[in-house]
Amino acid sequence: MNNRSIFTLFSCILFGQILLGQTKLGDSPDGSRSPAVHRIKLMDHDSSAIRMYQELQLPFSTEMTCGTCHDYQTVRSGWHFNAGSNIESGRNGQPWIYANPKTLTQIPLSYRYWNSAIHPDDFGMSPFEFIKIFGRHHPGGSVGEQDERWEKENSFRWNISGKVEVNCLVCHDVNSAADRSHVAKQFKKENFRWASASMSSFADVSGSAKDMPDHYDIYYGLAPDESKALPPQVNYDRIAFNEKDEVFFDVTRNIPNKNCYFCHSTMVVDKERSEFWQHGQDIHLQRGMNCVDCHRNGLDHNMIRGYDNESAEENSPELADFTCAGCHSIDENGSTVSHNNKGPVPTHNGLPPLHLEKLSCTSCHSGEMPKDNSMLAKTSMGHGLGTHGINKADNTLPHIITPVFEENGDGIIEPVNMVWPSYWGWKNGNDISPINRDNYEFIVSDILLTLALNNEGSWPSINESHIKTILDQLSGQRSEGVPVYVSGGKIYFNRTNGLISEENEIANPYTWPIAHNVRPVSMALGRNGCTDCHGVDAPFYTSLISVDSPLKTDNAIMVDFQSQELVAAQLFANAFIFRPWLKGIIYMSVFSVVSLVILFFFHKLQCWLGSSQREEH
Ligand code: HEC
Ligand code: HEC
Ligand code: HEC
Ligand code: HEC
Ligand code: HEC
Ligand code: HEC
Ligand code: HEC
């Protein structure tokens, strides 16, 4: 059947679907490679069609609108939308980082069970607050939609704001007038159910749910004189609607990279590099590939993450073809299918095979080249890139340190980004748990009030006496344990003789692997020789890594994060200094041996000739 005619027949077919109980219209492709044109009716959250003649206009719901023909429940089970459910967490990914210089906090949060990440509940951050702060780069679903606690906690506010549905448009909409920064704005105003609509080119959202009283009802509005604040509302551009109240959505499966970049941009602060070079892309993209060539998914939206263990964890051999090694056919064992994005097979001439076991592919090929000092990276999720009113200073919090070569749980060295947590906690025996945000914020900001905050949004300059005073105040507040300050790899607490600091695992940095950008081969580590790493002062081992904290700390050194000794690495590196000499020595030895042999034979020959002459006599 032809897709275009499908839409006019859509109600009959829906009826058919219900009768037959089969997959939805949009989820049963007919094989045409020409994309379906989406001129469709908008549905609100109560699944009523939105009509232009109605006075009260409600925002459209993606669940009801797109869900008419696509199985919404299946879509929202996908990786982007399932944090907070009981799904396996896999390896560490980028966390959400709550950072506030006024309270000396920088804390990596996630609803997933990732090593060293803190669950927002444990920090006293409710799903409502979480969405308000991070909704700006959240594709929807997750705790914005699935959390049962809504009914109990904050139910008035949830009722006004509405749930945070999966925002299909943020990825699939290719209309250039669709403005993703509008979505970010709505979350700040608690306009959750208006968020998706606000980015479409035919809808304008104004007003703010945040300013509405608890009893506000979106259907009845405010009583006259009740409040001067503007209730949240949507205005549709009537010209965009046809006489059947249908609008056109420019949605595609072939999602352009720029849509992913809204949430996945990284910018490295590097003073040595001119602005001209700040926007280098992954070599694969440079050569015309797209994010979705590698990060694929079907309707379940369980997007391929691409790391080595994923295929085993997901019990899906197919996934092995979308890792670096799988696509470049190095690990033949894992490979099951071929696809037309297979890359060239590297020869890695002269590289001892041990390297492919001890180092991830990304070590030599991805991220920033290691330098004498680590650098800072700014990301969309971390720094709100691409939204209005952010601090654009280079060292604004959070401080994401890059690149660090770290040995992972499988004993493989890989490049990672790093965040050093800084937060206030209660210590009970060996346990340390974060203090709820509400219980420390006013105390800390009160004590630090007199400090001049720099307007770069970085740490204020403080000293240990500030920490001591704050900890004193906290212990007076309530006793859930001994108050501690976790920062820069240490914990700080008061004893009668003053402030004590000691190393503690809980203060370890949160790290997550870097895969992008893959650099061109000419910029691979090892391209300029083995001394790229096995050099006496090669940054691969000696780079200084900042140990980030508002307090003064010493730098760490790269090799600290690998299970190696700097001295051993440097001794080994010394061998590489003599390598070129070695060649010379070998040539000379061979030359000497060969000359000796020749001399020997020459001598023998003479002797032989001499003795035969004697015999003749
Ligand atoms: C009236 C039914 C209908 C509605 C409503 C609908 N779709 Fe579709 N959609 C389809 C059909 C039919 C296809 C074609 C399926 C195929 O052949 O693969 C499709 C295909 C798609 C595709 C793949 C397009 C491609 O390039 O191949 C995407 C993405 C998509 N829809 C997203 C959405 C989103 C987002 C919404 C809500 C804004 C939506 N759809 C609403 C019927 C619908
Ligand atoms: C609205 C923001 C947003 C958009 C748009 C978006 N993402 Fe994401 N992406 C996220 C967030 C947030 C996470 C972390 C999800 C989590 O852990 O719950 C994520 C996770 C991922 C991951 C897993 C990373 C890892 O840790 O292994 C990949 C891969 C990914 N996204 C690729 C894409 C691609 C490709 C696109 C474009 C088709 C895209 N994303 C569009 C926000 C977004
Ligand atoms: C985080 C980005 C993201 C969001 C949000 C998102 N999708 Fe997708 N969607 C994708 C990617 C990536 C693909 C696969 C593209 C590929 O493999 O070429 C895809 C594929 C699809 C397909 C084709 C599936 C198939 O059978 O192959 C449909 C239909 C679709 N999405 C509909 C939706 C709907 C409806 C929503 C909202 C409820 C939605 N998507 C939200 C990223 C997203
Ligand atoms: C050539 C294939 C390929 C392309 C193209 C690609 N990726 Fe990846 N990506 C991968 C692989 C493979 C990994 C996991 C690598 C590993 O750690 O072993 C990955 C990891 C990631 C991660 C988690 C690690 C990190 O560096 O943050 C994110 C997020 C991500 N990709 C997003 C994207 C986005 C967004 C795009 C497009 C702008 C994109 N990818 C393009 C293959 C690709
Ligand atoms: C989906 C398959 C796929 C995945 C996954 C993939 N690659 Fe590639 N890669 C390719 C293809 C195809 C090319 C060749 C592009 C071209 O030159 O047209 C390529 C090219 C390269 C190159 C050569 C670039 C140059 O300068 O010539 C390097 C290096 C590379 N990939 C490394 C990686 C690394 C590291 C990863 C994991 C993060 C990875 N690839 C993941 C398909 C893939
Ligand atoms: C110790 C560093 C190192 C590691 C680890 C490493 N590579 Fe390489 N790779 C290089 C260097 C240097 C080159 C360029 C010289 C060469 O081809 O030998 C290269 C070249 C390549 C090329 C380009 C091949 C071509 O002919 O265009 C690809 C693709 C590639 N590597 C992929 C990978 C993959 C996939 C892995 C992981 C299985 C990996 N590399 C691991 C250093 C490394
Ligand atoms: C990306 C950095 C890197 C590059 C480039 C590199 N190596 Fe290595 N090399 C390592 C690491 C890491 C180890 C593993 C040390 C360990 O055992 O933990 C290693 C180990 C070795 C070993 C074994 C030493 C031992 O302890 O058993 C030899 C031999 C070696 N490299 C030679 C080379 C040669 C020859 C080259 C150039 C063709 C080279 N390496 C390029 C990082 C590198």
Short mmCIF file of N, CA, C and O in Angstrom, two decimals, residues 241-297:
data_model
loop_
_atom_site.label_atom_id
_atom_site.label_comp_id
_atom_site.label_asym_id
_atom_site.label_seq_id
_atom_site.Cartn_x
_atom_site.Cartn_y
_atom_site.Cartn_z
N PHE A 241 -2.06 24.57 9.81
CA PHE A 241 -3.06 23.49 9.85
C PHE A 241 -3.92 23.51 8.60
O PHE A 241 -4.30 24.58 8.12
N ASN A 242 -4.24 22.34 8.05
CA ASN A 242 -5.16 22.30 6.92
C ASN A 242 -6.61 22.25 7.43
O ASN A 242 -6.85 22.28 8.63
N GLU A 243 -7.55 22.13 6.51
CA GLU A 243 -8.96 22.22 6.93
C GLU A 243 -9.39 21.02 7.79
O GLU A 243 -10.38 21.06 8.49
N LYS A 244 -8.55 19.93 7.74
CA LYS A 244 -8.87 18.78 8.60
C LYS A 244 -8.10 18.84 9.91
O LYS A 244 -8.00 17.84 10.62
N ASP A 245 -7.53 20.01 10.19
CA ASP A 245 -6.74 20.20 11.41
C ASP A 245 -5.52 19.30 11.47
O ASP A 245 -5.11 18.83 12.54
N GLU A 246 -4.95 19.03 10.32
CA GLU A 246 -3.71 18.25 10.29
C GLU A 246 -2.51 19.18 10.09
O GLU A 246 -2.63 20.21 9.44
N VAL A 247 -1.37 18.78 10.68
CA VAL A 247 -0.14 19.56 10.48
C VAL A 247 0.94 18.65 9.92
O VAL A 247 0.88 17.43 10.05
N PHE A 248 1.96 19.29 9.36
CA PHE A 248 3.05 18.53 8.75
C PHE A 248 4.24 18.45 9.71
O PHE A 248 4.69 19.47 10.23
N PHE A 249 4.70 17.24 9.97
CA PHE A 249 5.92 17.03 10.75
C PHE A 249 7.00 16.52 9.81
O PHE A 249 6.78 15.51 9.13
N ASP A 250 8.13 17.18 9.79
CA ASP A 250 9.22 16.71 8.95
C ASP A 250 10.07 15.73 9.77
O ASP A 250 11.11 16.10 10.31
N VAL A 251 9.59 14.51 9.92
CA VAL A 251 10.34 13.53 10.72
C VAL A 251 11.00 12.49 9.83
O VAL A 251 10.48 12.14 8.78
N THR A 252 12.18 12.04 10.26
CA THR A 252 12.91 11.05 9.48
C THR A 252 13.59 10.05 10.37
O THR A 252 13.91 10.33 11.52
N ARG A 253 13.82 8.86 9.81
CA ARG A 253 14.56 7.81 10.50
C ARG A 253 16.05 8.14 10.44
O ARG A 253 16.81 7.84 11.34
N ASN A 254 16.43 8.79 9.34
CA ASN A 254 17.83 9.07 9.09
C ASN A 254 18.23 10.35 9.82
O ASN A 254 18.41 11.40 9.22
N ILE A 255 18.35 10.26 11.12
CA ILE A 255 18.52 11.44 11.96
C ILE A 255 19.86 12.13 11.67
O ILE A 255 20.90 11.50 11.70
N PRO A 256 19.81 13.43 11.35
CA PRO A 256 21.06 14.14 11.08
C PRO A 256 21.88 14.33 12.37
O PRO A 256 21.32 14.46 13.45
N ASN A 257 23.20 14.36 12.21
CA ASN A 257 24.10 14.47 13.37
C ASN A 257 23.79 15.68 14.23
O ASN A 257 23.93 15.65 15.45
N LYS A 258 23.37 16.78 13.58
CA LYS A 258 23.16 18.01 14.36
C LYS A 258 22.09 17.82 15.42
O LYS A 258 22.11 18.47 16.46
N ASN A 259 21.12 16.93 15.17
CA ASN A 259 20.09 16.70 16.18
C ASN A 259 20.68 16.01 17.41
O ASN A 259 20.32 16.30 18.54
N CYS A 260 21.60 15.08 17.16
CA CYS A 260 22.25 14.39 18.29
C CYS A 260 23.19 15.36 19.01
O CYS A 260 23.31 15.33 20.23
N TYR A 261 23.82 16.23 18.23
CA TYR A 261 24.77 17.18 18.82
C TYR A 261 24.12 18.12 19.84
O TYR A 261 24.79 18.67 20.70
N PHE A 262 22.81 18.32 19.74
CA PHE A 262 22.18 19.21 20.72
C PHE A 262 22.48 18.71 22.14
O PHE A 262 22.71 19.49 23.05
N CYS A 263 22.51 17.40 22.30
CA CYS A 263 22.78 16.84 23.63
C CYS A 263 24.16 16.23 23.75
O CYS A 263 24.60 15.89 24.84
N HIS A 264 24.84 16.03 22.65
CA HIS A 264 26.11 15.32 22.71
C HIS A 264 27.29 16.13 22.15
O HIS A 264 28.15 15.57 21.49
N SER A 265 27.30 17.43 22.39
CA SER A 265 28.46 18.22 21.96
C SER A 265 29.51 18.23 23.06
O SER A 265 29.16 18.25 24.24
N THR A 266 30.76 18.21 22.65
CA THR A 266 31.86 18.35 23.61
C THR A 266 32.79 19.43 23.07
O THR A 266 33.05 19.47 21.89
N MET A 267 33.23 20.30 23.98
CA MET A 267 34.16 21.34 23.56
C MET A 267 35.33 21.31 24.54
O MET A 267 35.13 21.32 25.75
N VAL A 268 36.54 21.18 24.02
CA VAL A 268 37.68 21.10 24.93
C VAL A 268 38.31 22.47 25.03
O VAL A 268 38.53 23.15 24.03
N VAL A 269 38.54 22.90 26.26
CA VAL A 269 39.13 24.21 26.48
C VAL A 269 40.64 24.06 26.32
O VAL A 269 41.30 23.44 27.13
N ASP A 270 41.14 24.58 25.22
CA ASP A 270 42.56 24.45 24.97
C ASP A 270 43.06 25.78 24.45
O ASP A 270 42.80 26.17 23.32
N LYS A 271 43.78 26.47 25.32
CA LYS A 271 44.21 27.83 24.99
C LYS A 271 45.19 27.85 23.82
O LYS A 271 45.33 28.85 23.13
N GLU A 272 45.88 26.72 23.62
CA GLU A 272 46.89 26.71 22.56
C GLU A 272 46.28 26.60 21.17
O GLU A 272 46.94 26.80 20.17
N ARG A 273 44.99 26.23 21.15
CA ARG A 273 44.40 25.96 19.86
C ARG A 273 43.54 27.14 19.45
O ARG A 273 42.78 27.66 20.26
N SER A 274 43.65 27.57 18.23
CA SER A 274 42.85 28.71 17.82
C SER A 274 41.41 28.24 17.65
O SER A 274 41.13 27.06 17.49
N GLU A 275 40.50 29.22 17.67
CA GLU A 275 39.09 28.91 17.59
C GLU A 275 38.77 28.10 16.33
O GLU A 275 37.88 27.27 16.30
N PHE A 276 39.58 28.35 15.33
CA PHE A 276 39.44 27.70 14.05
C PHE A 276 39.37 26.18 14.16
O PHE A 276 38.72 25.50 13.39
N TRP A 277 40.06 25.63 15.15
CA TRP A 277 40.16 24.17 15.26
C TRP A 277 39.23 23.59 16.32
O TRP A 277 39.31 22.43 16.63
N GLN A 278 38.39 24.45 16.91
CA GLN A 278 37.55 23.97 17.99
C GLN A 278 36.46 23.01 17.53
O GLN A 278 35.89 22.30 18.33
N HIS A 279 36.14 23.03 16.25
CA HIS A 279 34.97 22.27 15.82
C HIS A 279 35.30 21.05 14.99
O HIS A 279 34.53 20.64 14.15
N GLY A 280 36.47 20.47 15.22
CA GLY A 280 36.83 19.25 14.50
C GLY A 280 35.80 18.17 14.79
O GLY A 280 35.27 18.10 15.89
N GLN A 281 35.51 17.36 13.81
CA GLN A 281 34.53 16.29 14.00
C GLN A 281 35.24 14.95 14.04
O GLN A 281 36.37 14.82 13.63
N ASP A 282 34.51 13.95 14.49
CA ASP A 282 34.97 12.57 14.42
C ASP A 282 35.30 12.25 12.96
O ASP A 282 34.57 12.65 12.05
N ILE A 283 36.40 11.53 12.74
CA ILE A 283 36.84 11.24 11.37
C ILE A 283 35.76 10.51 10.58
O ILE A 283 35.60 10.70 9.38
N HIS A 284 34.97 9.67 11.27
CA HIS A 284 33.92 8.93 10.57
C HIS A 284 32.87 9.89 10.00
O HIS A 284 32.36 9.70 8.90
N LEU A 285 32.55 10.93 10.79
CA LEU A 285 31.55 11.89 10.32
C LEU A 285 32.13 12.72 9.18
O LEU A 285 31.47 13.03 8.20
N GLN A 286 33.41 13.04 9.36
CA GLN A 286 34.12 13.79 8.33
C GLN A 286 34.07 13.06 6.99
O GLN A 286 33.99 13.66 5.95
N ARG A 287 34.10 11.75 7.06
CA ARG A 287 34.07 10.94 5.83
C ARG A 287 32.64 10.58 5.42
O ARG A 287 32.43 9.65 4.64
N GLY A 288 31.67 11.25 6.03
CA GLY A 288 30.30 11.10 5.53
C GLY A 288 29.43 10.12 6.28
O GLY A 288 28.29 9.88 5.88
N MET A 289 29.94 9.51 7.35
CA MET A 289 29.06 8.62 8.11
C MET A 289 28.21 9.46 9.08
O MET A 289 28.51 10.63 9.32
N ASN A 290 27.17 8.87 9.63
CA ASN A 290 26.33 9.55 10.61
C ASN A 290 26.34 8.80 11.92
O ASN A 290 26.64 7.61 11.96
N CYS A 291 25.96 9.51 12.98
CA CYS A 291 25.88 8.87 14.30
C CYS A 291 25.07 7.58 14.20
O CYS A 291 25.44 6.55 14.75
N VAL A 292 23.93 7.65 13.50
CA VAL A 292 23.02 6.51 13.49
C VAL A 292 23.49 5.37 12.58
O VAL A 292 22.86 4.32 12.55
N ASP A 293 24.60 5.56 11.86
CA ASP A 293 25.17 4.42 11.14
C ASP A 293 25.75 3.43 12.14
O ASP A 293 25.82 2.23 11.88
N CYS A 294 26.20 3.94 13.27
CA CYS A 294 26.80 3.08 14.29
C CYS A 294 25.85 2.90 15.48
O CYS A 294 25.71 1.81 16.00
N HIS A 295 25.23 3.98 15.90
CA HIS A 295 24.30 3.91 17.03
C HIS A 295 22.90 3.67 16.50
O HIS A 295 22.11 4.60 16.36
N ARG A 296 22.64 2.40 16.17
CA ARG A 296 21.36 2.08 15.53
C ARG A 296 20.38 1.51 16.54
O ARG A 296 20.76 1.05 17.60
N ASN A 297 19.16 1.49 16.15
CA ASN A 297 18.16 0.75 16.90
C ASN A 297 16.93 0.53 16.06
O ASN A 297 16.71 1.19 15.04
#
